[in-house]
Tab-separated table of C-alpha atoms in Angstrom:
chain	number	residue	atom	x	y	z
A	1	UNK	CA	34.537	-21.190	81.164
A	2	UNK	CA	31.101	-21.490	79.424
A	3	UNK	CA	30.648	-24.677	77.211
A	4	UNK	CA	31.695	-23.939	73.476
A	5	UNK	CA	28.905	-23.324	70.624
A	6	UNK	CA	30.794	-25.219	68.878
A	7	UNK	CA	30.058	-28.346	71.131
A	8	UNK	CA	26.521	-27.929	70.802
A	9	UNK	CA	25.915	-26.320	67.099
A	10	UNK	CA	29.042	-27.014	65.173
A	11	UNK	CA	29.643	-24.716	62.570
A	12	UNK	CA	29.088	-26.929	59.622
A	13	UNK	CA	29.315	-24.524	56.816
A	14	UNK	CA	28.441	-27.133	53.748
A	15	UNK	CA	25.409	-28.078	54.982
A	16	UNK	CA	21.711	-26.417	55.013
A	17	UNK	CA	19.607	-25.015	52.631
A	18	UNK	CA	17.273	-26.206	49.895
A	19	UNK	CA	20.241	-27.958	47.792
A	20	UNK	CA	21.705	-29.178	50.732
A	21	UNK	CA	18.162	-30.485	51.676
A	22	UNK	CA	17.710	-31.834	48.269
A	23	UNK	CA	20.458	-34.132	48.285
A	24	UNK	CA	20.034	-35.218	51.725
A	25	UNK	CA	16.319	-36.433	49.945
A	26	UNK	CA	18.149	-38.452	47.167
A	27	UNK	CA	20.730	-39.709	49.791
A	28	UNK	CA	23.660	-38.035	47.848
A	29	UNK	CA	24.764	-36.818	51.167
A	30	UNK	CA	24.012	-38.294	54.690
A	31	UNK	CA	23.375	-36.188	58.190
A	32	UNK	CA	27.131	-37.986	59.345
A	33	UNK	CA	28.399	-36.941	56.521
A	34	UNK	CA	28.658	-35.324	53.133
A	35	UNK	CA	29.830	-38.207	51.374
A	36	UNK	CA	31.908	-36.073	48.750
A	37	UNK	CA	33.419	-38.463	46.153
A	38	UNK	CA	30.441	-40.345	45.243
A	39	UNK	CA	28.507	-37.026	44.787
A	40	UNK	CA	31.349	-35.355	42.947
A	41	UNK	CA	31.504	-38.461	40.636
A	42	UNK	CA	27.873	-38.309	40.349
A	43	UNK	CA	27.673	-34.417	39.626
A	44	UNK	CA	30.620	-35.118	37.001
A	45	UNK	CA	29.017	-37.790	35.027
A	46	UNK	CA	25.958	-35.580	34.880
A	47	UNK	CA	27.808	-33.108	33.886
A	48	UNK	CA	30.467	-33.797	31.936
A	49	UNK	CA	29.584	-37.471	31.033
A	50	UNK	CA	26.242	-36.657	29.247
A	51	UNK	CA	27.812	-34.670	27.452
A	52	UNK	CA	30.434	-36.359	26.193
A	53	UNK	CA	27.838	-39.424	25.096
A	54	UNK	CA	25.743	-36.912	23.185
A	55	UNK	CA	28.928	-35.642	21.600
A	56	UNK	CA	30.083	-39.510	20.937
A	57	UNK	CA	26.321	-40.093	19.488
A	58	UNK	CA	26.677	-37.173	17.364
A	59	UNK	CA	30.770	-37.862	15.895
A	60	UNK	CA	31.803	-34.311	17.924
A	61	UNK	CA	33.588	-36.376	20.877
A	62	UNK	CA	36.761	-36.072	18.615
A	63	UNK	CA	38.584	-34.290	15.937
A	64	UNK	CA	41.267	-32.007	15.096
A	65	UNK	CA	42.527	-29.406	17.644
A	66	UNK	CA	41.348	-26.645	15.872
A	67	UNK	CA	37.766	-27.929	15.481
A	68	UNK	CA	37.595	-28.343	19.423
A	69	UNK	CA	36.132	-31.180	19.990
A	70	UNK	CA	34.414	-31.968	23.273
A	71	UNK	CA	37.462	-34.007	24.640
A	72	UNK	CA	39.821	-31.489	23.629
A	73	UNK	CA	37.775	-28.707	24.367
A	74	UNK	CA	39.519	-26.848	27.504
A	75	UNK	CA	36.280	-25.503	28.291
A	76	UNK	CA	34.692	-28.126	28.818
A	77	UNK	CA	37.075	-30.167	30.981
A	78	UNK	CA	37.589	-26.932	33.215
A	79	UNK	CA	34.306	-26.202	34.329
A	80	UNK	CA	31.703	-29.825	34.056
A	81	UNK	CA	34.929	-32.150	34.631
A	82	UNK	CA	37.484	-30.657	37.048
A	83	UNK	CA	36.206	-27.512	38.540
A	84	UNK	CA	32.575	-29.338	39.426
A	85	UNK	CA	34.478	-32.396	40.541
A	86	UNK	CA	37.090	-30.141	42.527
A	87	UNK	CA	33.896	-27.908	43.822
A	88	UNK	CA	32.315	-30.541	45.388
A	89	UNK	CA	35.249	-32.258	46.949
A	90	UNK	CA	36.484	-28.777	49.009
A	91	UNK	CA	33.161	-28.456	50.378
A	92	UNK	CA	34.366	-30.727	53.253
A	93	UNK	CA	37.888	-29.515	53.255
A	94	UNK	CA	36.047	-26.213	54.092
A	95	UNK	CA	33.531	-27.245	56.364
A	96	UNK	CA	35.821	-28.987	58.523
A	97	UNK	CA	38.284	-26.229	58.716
A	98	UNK	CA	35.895	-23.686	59.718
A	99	UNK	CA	34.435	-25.512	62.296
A	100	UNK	CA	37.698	-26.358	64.041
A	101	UNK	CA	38.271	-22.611	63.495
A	102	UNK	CA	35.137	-21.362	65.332
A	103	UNK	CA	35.701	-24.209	67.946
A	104	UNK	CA	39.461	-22.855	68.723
A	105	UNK	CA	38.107	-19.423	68.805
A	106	UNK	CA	35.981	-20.684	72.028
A	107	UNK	CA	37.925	-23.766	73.869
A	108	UNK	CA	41.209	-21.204	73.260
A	109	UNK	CA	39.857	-18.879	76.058
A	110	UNK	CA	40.089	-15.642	73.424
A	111	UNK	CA	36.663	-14.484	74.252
A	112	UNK	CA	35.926	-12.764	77.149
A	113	UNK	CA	33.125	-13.627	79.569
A	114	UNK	CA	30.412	-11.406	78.079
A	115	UNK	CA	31.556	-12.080	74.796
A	116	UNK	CA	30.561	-15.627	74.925
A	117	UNK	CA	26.369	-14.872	74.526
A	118	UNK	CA	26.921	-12.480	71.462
A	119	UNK	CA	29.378	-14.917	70.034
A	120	UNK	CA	27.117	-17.602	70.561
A	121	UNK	CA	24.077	-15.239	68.267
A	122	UNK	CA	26.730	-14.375	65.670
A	123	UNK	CA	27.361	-18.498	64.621
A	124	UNK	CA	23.612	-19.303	65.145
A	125	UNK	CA	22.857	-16.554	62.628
A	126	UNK	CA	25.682	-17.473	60.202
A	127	UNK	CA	24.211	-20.564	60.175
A	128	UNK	CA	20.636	-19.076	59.472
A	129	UNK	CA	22.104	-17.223	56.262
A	130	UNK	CA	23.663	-20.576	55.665
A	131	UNK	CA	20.025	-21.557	55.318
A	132	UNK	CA	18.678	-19.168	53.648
A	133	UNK	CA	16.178	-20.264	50.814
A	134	UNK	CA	16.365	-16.755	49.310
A	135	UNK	CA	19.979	-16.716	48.671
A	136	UNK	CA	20.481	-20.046	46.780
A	137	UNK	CA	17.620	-18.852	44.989
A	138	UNK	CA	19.414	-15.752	43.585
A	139	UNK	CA	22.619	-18.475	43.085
A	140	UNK	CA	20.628	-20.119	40.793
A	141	UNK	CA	18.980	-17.107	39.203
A	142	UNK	CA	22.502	-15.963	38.437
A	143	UNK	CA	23.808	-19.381	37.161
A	144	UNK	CA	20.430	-19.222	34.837
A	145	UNK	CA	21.542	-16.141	33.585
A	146	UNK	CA	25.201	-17.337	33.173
A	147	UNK	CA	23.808	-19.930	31.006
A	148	UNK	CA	21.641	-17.841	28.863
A	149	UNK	CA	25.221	-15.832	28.165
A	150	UNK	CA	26.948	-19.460	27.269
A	151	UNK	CA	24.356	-19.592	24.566
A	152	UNK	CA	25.570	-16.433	23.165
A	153	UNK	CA	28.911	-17.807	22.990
A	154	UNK	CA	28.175	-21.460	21.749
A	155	UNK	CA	26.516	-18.924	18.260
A	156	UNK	CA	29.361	-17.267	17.567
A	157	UNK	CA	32.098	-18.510	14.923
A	158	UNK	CA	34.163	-19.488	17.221
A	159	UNK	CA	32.144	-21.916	19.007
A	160	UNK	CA	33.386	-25.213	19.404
A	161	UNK	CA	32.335	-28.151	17.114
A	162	UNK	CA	30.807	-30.462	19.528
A	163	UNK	CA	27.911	-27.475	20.632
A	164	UNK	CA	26.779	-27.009	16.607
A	165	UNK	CA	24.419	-29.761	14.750
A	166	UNK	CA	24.613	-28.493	10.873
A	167	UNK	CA	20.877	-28.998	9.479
A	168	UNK	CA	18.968	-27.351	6.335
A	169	UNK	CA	17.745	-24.719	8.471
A	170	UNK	CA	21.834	-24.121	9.254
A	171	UNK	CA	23.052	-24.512	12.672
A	172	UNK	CA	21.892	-24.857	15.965
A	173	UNK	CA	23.229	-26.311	19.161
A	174	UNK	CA	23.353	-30.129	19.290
A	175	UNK	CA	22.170	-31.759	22.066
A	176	UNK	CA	25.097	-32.294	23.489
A	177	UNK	CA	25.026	-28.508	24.003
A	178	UNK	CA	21.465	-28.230	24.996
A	179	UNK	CA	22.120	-30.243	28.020
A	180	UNK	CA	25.311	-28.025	28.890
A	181	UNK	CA	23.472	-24.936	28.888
A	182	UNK	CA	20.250	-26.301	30.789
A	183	UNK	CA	22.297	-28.492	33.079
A	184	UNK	CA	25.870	-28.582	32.999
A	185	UNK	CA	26.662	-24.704	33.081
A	186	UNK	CA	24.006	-24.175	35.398
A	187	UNK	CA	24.989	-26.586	37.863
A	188	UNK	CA	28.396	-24.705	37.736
A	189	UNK	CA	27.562	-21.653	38.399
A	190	UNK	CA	25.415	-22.297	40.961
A	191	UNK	CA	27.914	-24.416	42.655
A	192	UNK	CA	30.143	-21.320	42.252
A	193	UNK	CA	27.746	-18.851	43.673
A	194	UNK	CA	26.563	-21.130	46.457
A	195	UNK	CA	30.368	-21.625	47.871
A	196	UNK	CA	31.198	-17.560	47.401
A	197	UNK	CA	27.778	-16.956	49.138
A	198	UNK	CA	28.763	-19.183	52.038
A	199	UNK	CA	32.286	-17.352	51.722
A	200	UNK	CA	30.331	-14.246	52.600
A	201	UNK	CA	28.603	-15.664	55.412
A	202	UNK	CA	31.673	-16.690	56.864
A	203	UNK	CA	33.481	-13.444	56.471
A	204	UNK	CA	30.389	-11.967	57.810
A	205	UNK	CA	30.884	-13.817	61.167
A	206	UNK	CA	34.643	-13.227	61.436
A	207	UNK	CA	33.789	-9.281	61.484
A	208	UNK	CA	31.346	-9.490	64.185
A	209	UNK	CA	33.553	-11.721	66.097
A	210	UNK	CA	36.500	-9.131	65.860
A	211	UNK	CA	34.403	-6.522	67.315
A	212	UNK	CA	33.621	-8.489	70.417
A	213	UNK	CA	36.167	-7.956	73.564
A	214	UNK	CA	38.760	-10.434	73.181
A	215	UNK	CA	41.698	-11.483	75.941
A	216	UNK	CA	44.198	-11.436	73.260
A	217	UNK	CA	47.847	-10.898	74.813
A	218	UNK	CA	50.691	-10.397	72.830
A	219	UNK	CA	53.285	-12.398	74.190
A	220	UNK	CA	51.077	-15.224	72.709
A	221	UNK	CA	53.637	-17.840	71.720
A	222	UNK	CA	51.845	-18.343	68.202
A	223	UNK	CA	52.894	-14.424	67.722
A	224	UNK	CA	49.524	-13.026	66.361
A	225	UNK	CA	48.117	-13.099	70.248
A	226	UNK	CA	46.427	-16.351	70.025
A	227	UNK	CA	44.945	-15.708	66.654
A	228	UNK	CA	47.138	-17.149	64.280
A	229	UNK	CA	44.837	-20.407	63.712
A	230	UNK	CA	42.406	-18.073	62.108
A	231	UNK	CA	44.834	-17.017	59.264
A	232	UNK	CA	45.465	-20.482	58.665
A	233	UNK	CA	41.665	-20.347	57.029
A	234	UNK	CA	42.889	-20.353	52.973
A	235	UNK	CA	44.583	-23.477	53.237
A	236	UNK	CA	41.034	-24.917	53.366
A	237	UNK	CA	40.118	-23.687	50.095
A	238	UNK	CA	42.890	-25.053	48.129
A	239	UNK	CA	40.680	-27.273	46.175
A	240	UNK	CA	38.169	-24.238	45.488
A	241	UNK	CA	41.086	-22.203	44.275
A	242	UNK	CA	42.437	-24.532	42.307
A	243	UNK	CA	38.529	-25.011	40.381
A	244	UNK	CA	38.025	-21.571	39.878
A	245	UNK	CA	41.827	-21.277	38.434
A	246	UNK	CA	40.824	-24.183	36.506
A	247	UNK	CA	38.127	-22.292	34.402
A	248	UNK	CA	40.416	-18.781	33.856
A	249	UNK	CA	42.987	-20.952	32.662
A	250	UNK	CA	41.060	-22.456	30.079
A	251	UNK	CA	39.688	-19.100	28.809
A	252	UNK	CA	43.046	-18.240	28.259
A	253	UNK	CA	44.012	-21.051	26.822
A	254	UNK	CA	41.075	-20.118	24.149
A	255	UNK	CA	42.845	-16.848	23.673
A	256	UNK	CA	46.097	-18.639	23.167
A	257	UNK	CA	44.919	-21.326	20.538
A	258	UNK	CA	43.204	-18.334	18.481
A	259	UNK	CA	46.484	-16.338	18.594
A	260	UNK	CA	44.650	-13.297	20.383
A	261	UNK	CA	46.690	-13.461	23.625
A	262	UNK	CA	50.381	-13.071	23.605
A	263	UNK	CA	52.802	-15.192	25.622
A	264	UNK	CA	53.979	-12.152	27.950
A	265	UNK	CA	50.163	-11.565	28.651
A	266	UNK	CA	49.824	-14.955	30.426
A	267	UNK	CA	52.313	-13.585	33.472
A	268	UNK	CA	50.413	-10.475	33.751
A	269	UNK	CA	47.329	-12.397	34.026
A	270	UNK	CA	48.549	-14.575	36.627
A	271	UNK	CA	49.633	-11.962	38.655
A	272	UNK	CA	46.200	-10.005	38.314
A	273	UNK	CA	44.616	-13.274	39.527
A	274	UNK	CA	46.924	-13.695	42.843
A	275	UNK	CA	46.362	-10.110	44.027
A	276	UNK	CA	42.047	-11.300	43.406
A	277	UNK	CA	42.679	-14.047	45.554
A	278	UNK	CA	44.926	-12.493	47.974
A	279	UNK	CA	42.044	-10.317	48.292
A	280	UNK	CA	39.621	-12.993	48.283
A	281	UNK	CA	41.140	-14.483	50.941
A	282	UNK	CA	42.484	-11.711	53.065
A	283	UNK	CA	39.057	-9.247	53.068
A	284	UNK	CA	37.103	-11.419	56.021
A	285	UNK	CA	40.419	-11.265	58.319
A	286	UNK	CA	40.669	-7.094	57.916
A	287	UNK	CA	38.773	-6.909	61.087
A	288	UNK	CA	40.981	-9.264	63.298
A	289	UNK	CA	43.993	-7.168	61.839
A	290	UNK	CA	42.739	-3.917	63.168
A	291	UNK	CA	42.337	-5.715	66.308
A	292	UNK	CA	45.959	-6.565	66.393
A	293	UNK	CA	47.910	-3.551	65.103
A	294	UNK	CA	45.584	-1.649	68.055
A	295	UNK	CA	46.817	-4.610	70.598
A	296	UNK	CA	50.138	-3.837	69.283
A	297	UNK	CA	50.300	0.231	69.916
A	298	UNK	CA	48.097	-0.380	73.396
A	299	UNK	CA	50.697	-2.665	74.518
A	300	UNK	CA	53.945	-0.981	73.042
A	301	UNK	CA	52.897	1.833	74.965
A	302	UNK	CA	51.944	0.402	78.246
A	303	UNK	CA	55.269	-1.733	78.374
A	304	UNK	CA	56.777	1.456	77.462
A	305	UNK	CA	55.366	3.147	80.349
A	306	UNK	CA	55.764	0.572	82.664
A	307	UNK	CA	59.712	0.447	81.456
A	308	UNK	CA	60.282	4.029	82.602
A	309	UNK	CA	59.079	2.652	85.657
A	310	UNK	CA	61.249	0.167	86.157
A	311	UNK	CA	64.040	1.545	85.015
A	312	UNK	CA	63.998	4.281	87.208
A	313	UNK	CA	63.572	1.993	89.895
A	314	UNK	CA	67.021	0.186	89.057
A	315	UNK	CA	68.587	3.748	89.313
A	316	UNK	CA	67.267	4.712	92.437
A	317	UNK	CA	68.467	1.132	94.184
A	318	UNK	CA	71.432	1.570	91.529
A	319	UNK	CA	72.504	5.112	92.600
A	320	UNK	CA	70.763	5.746	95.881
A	321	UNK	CA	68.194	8.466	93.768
A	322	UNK	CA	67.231	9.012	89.817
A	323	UNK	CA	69.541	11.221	87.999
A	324	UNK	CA	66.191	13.499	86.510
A	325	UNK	CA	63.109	14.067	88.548
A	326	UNK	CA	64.382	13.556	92.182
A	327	UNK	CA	61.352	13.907	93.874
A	328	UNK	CA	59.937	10.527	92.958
A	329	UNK	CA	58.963	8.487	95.963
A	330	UNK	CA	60.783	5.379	96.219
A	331	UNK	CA	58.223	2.403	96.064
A	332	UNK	CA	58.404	-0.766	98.180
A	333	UNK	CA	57.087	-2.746	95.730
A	334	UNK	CA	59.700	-4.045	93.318
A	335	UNK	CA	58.600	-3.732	89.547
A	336	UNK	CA	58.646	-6.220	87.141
A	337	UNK	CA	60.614	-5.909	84.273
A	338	UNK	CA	58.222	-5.174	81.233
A	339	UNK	CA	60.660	-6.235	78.272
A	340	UNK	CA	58.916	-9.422	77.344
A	341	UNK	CA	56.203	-7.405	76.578
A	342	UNK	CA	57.432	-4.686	74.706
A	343	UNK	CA	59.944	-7.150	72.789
A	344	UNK	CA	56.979	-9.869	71.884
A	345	UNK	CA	54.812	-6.247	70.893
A	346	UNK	CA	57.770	-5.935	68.214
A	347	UNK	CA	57.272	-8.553	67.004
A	348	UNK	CA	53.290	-9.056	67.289
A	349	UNK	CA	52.311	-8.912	63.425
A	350	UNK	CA	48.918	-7.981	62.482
A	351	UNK	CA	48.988	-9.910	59.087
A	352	UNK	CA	47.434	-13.156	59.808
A	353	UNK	CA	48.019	-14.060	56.566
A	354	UNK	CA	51.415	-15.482	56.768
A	355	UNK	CA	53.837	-16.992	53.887
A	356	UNK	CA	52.981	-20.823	54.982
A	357	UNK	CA	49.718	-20.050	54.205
A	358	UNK	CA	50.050	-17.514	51.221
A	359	UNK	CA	52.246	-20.377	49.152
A	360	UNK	CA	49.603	-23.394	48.735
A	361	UNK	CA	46.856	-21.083	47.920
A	362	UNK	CA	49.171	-19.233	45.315
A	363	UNK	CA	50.452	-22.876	44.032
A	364	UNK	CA	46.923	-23.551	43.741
A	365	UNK	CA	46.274	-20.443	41.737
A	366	UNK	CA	48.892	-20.697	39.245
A	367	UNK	CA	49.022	-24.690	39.045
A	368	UNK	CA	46.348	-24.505	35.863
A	369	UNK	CA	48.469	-21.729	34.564
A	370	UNK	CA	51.607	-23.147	33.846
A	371	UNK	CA	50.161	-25.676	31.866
A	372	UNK	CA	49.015	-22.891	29.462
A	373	UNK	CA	52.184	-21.290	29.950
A	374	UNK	CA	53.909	-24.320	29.096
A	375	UNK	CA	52.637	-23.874	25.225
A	376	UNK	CA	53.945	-20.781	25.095
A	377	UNK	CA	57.300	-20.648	26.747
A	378	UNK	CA	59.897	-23.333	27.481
A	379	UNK	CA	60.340	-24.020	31.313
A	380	UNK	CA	63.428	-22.074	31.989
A	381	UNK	CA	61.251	-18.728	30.828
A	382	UNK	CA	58.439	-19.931	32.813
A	383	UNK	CA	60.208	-21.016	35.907
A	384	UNK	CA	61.678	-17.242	36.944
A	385	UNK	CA	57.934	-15.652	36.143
A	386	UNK	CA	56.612	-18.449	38.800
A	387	UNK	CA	59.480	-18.002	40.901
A	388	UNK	CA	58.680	-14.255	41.214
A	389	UNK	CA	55.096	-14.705	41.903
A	390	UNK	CA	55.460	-16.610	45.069
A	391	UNK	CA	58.080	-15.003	46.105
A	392	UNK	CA	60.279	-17.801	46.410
């Protein structure tokens, strides 16, 4: 067997690219390693923590709940405190995932022979998007324009305290604000859009790698043919999930505090979010479960087939001929009996996506809820709605 990409261009998903390149410049992150808790501490105090000074400076930092003051603004804890903090940190939960992913894919034998060359071009051009100065340019177009909307917000009535400074000309956003929308917000969203770009490009190589020819078999003692690591990918964004879940949450929680979301509205909502990231999660693996449910039929079938033949066999040693179709010529070779095959086909599931894996992320998920839930129903109410969404 060739040697492994992966043991010559691991697939190091977290890495490349002008930001990437950036911080590698102000030695935020290092070419062993991406050194993720002093750069998410660092991206939090810019973010948050300049923030909150400004608002200190300025009297906002605190206040009564229904002012919303920065520190008990929900907003602003969910996306410059934990969802920047939490972004940050899952980059290497991801990375290193994914690369053990694309390695197993190779060192598990799964590809065949002239597989191996166009498997080879589909990583090195994953990697190339992964690059790509274009795309976290449009990341950070988008997060511009993200910003530009906060504005909008921060001028309505309901804006919290800590983003207005009253004057004589009226008000305007302190500068506690100003550096949200110029820094804080931006960095958010462009942390967002850089991590669901580099989603992409990994779900982008997982369909190119299911159309190659495989040697899947399905008495594979993992029961998805050999491919059950590769469902195992969501686990790896637990952190992510749990950032982005972060952020909803706290939007609700807005609606709650204003009285313009009702307490039944919260389980709807966090059932509307699971099936997103069910489908967030379970989109990039569609082509690998094609590949299996046709495994499945081909080898139903053949086993099927191949049963007949032994069968028959059996009767003819059995009985001295077969019962239907007498003219069959006995064969000297004996048969092997196929019911391993067709019995591990049964079984073969095409959903890589299996309930180990579909519970973290879905904890993940709802974790932020409950919280919000929590001011709106006692636990015993809350406890059946969670219950029901995992599917406990």
């Amino acid at each position: 067997m060739a040697k492994a990409p992966s043991d010559n261009q691991p697939f190091l998903i977290a890495r490349g690219g002008p930001f990437y390149d950036l911080q590698l410049k102000a030695k935020l992150v290092h070419t062993t390693g991406l050194n993720p808790l002093v750069r998410a501490v660092t991206f939090v105090a810019v973010a948050w923590g300049i923030p909150f000074v400004l608002s200190l400076a300025a009297g906002t930092a605190f206040g009564p709940l229904e002012a919303r003051p920065f520190l008990l603004d929900p907003g602003a804890w969910a996306r410059f405190f934990l969802a920047i903090g939490l972004l940050v940190l899952a980059e290497t939960q991801i990375e290193e995932h994914l690369r053990e992913g694309v390695r197993q894919l190779f060192d598990g034998r799964l590809l065949a022979a002239g597989s191996l060359a166009p498997a080879r071009a589909a990583v090195a051009k994953a990697l190339n998007r992964r690059n790509s100065s274009l795309a976290e340019l449009v990341c950070l177009l988008l997060a511009v324009f993200a910003s530009w909307y906060f504005v909008t917000i921060m001028r309505s009535d309901a804006s919290p305290s800590w983003t207005v400074s009253i004057n004589d000309a009226g008000n305007s956003p302190s500068p506690a604000a100003w550096w949200s929308i110029i820094v804080s917000n931006t960095l958010f969203w462009f942390l967002v859009g850089r991590a669901l770009w580099r989603h992409i490009i990994w779900s982008l190589l997982l369909g190119t790698l299911s159309r190659l020819e495989t040697r899947l078999v399905a008495t594979h003692p993992d029961g998805h043919a050999g491919l059950g690591f590769v469902g195992k990918y969501p686990n790896a964004y637990v952190l992510f999930t749990v950032a982005v879940s972060c952020v909803i949450s706290a939007a609700v929680t807005h609606q709650v505090l204003h009285g313009t979301f009702t307490a039944s509205a919260i389980g709807t909502v966090m059932g509307i979010w699971l099936i997103l990231i069910y489908a967030y999660f379970g989109i990039p693996l569609a082509g690998f479960m094609r590949l299996l449910t046709v495994l499945k039929r081909r080898t139903l079938l053949a086993a099927a087939a191949r049963g007949t033949e032994y069968q028959r066999q059996a009767e003819r040693n059995t009985l001295g001929e077969n019962v239907f179709a007498t003219e069959d010529k006995a064969s000297d070779d004996d048969i092997p009996d196929p019911g391993k095959f067709y019995e591990a086909a049964k079984k073969l599931s095409p959903m890589l996506v299996t309930r180990a894996t579909l519970v973290p992320v879905s904890a993940a998920a709802l974790l932020p809820f409950v919280a919000v839930g929590l001011t709106q129903l006692p636990l015993k109410e809350l406890t059946p709605i969670l219950k029901h969404l995992l599917v406990l």
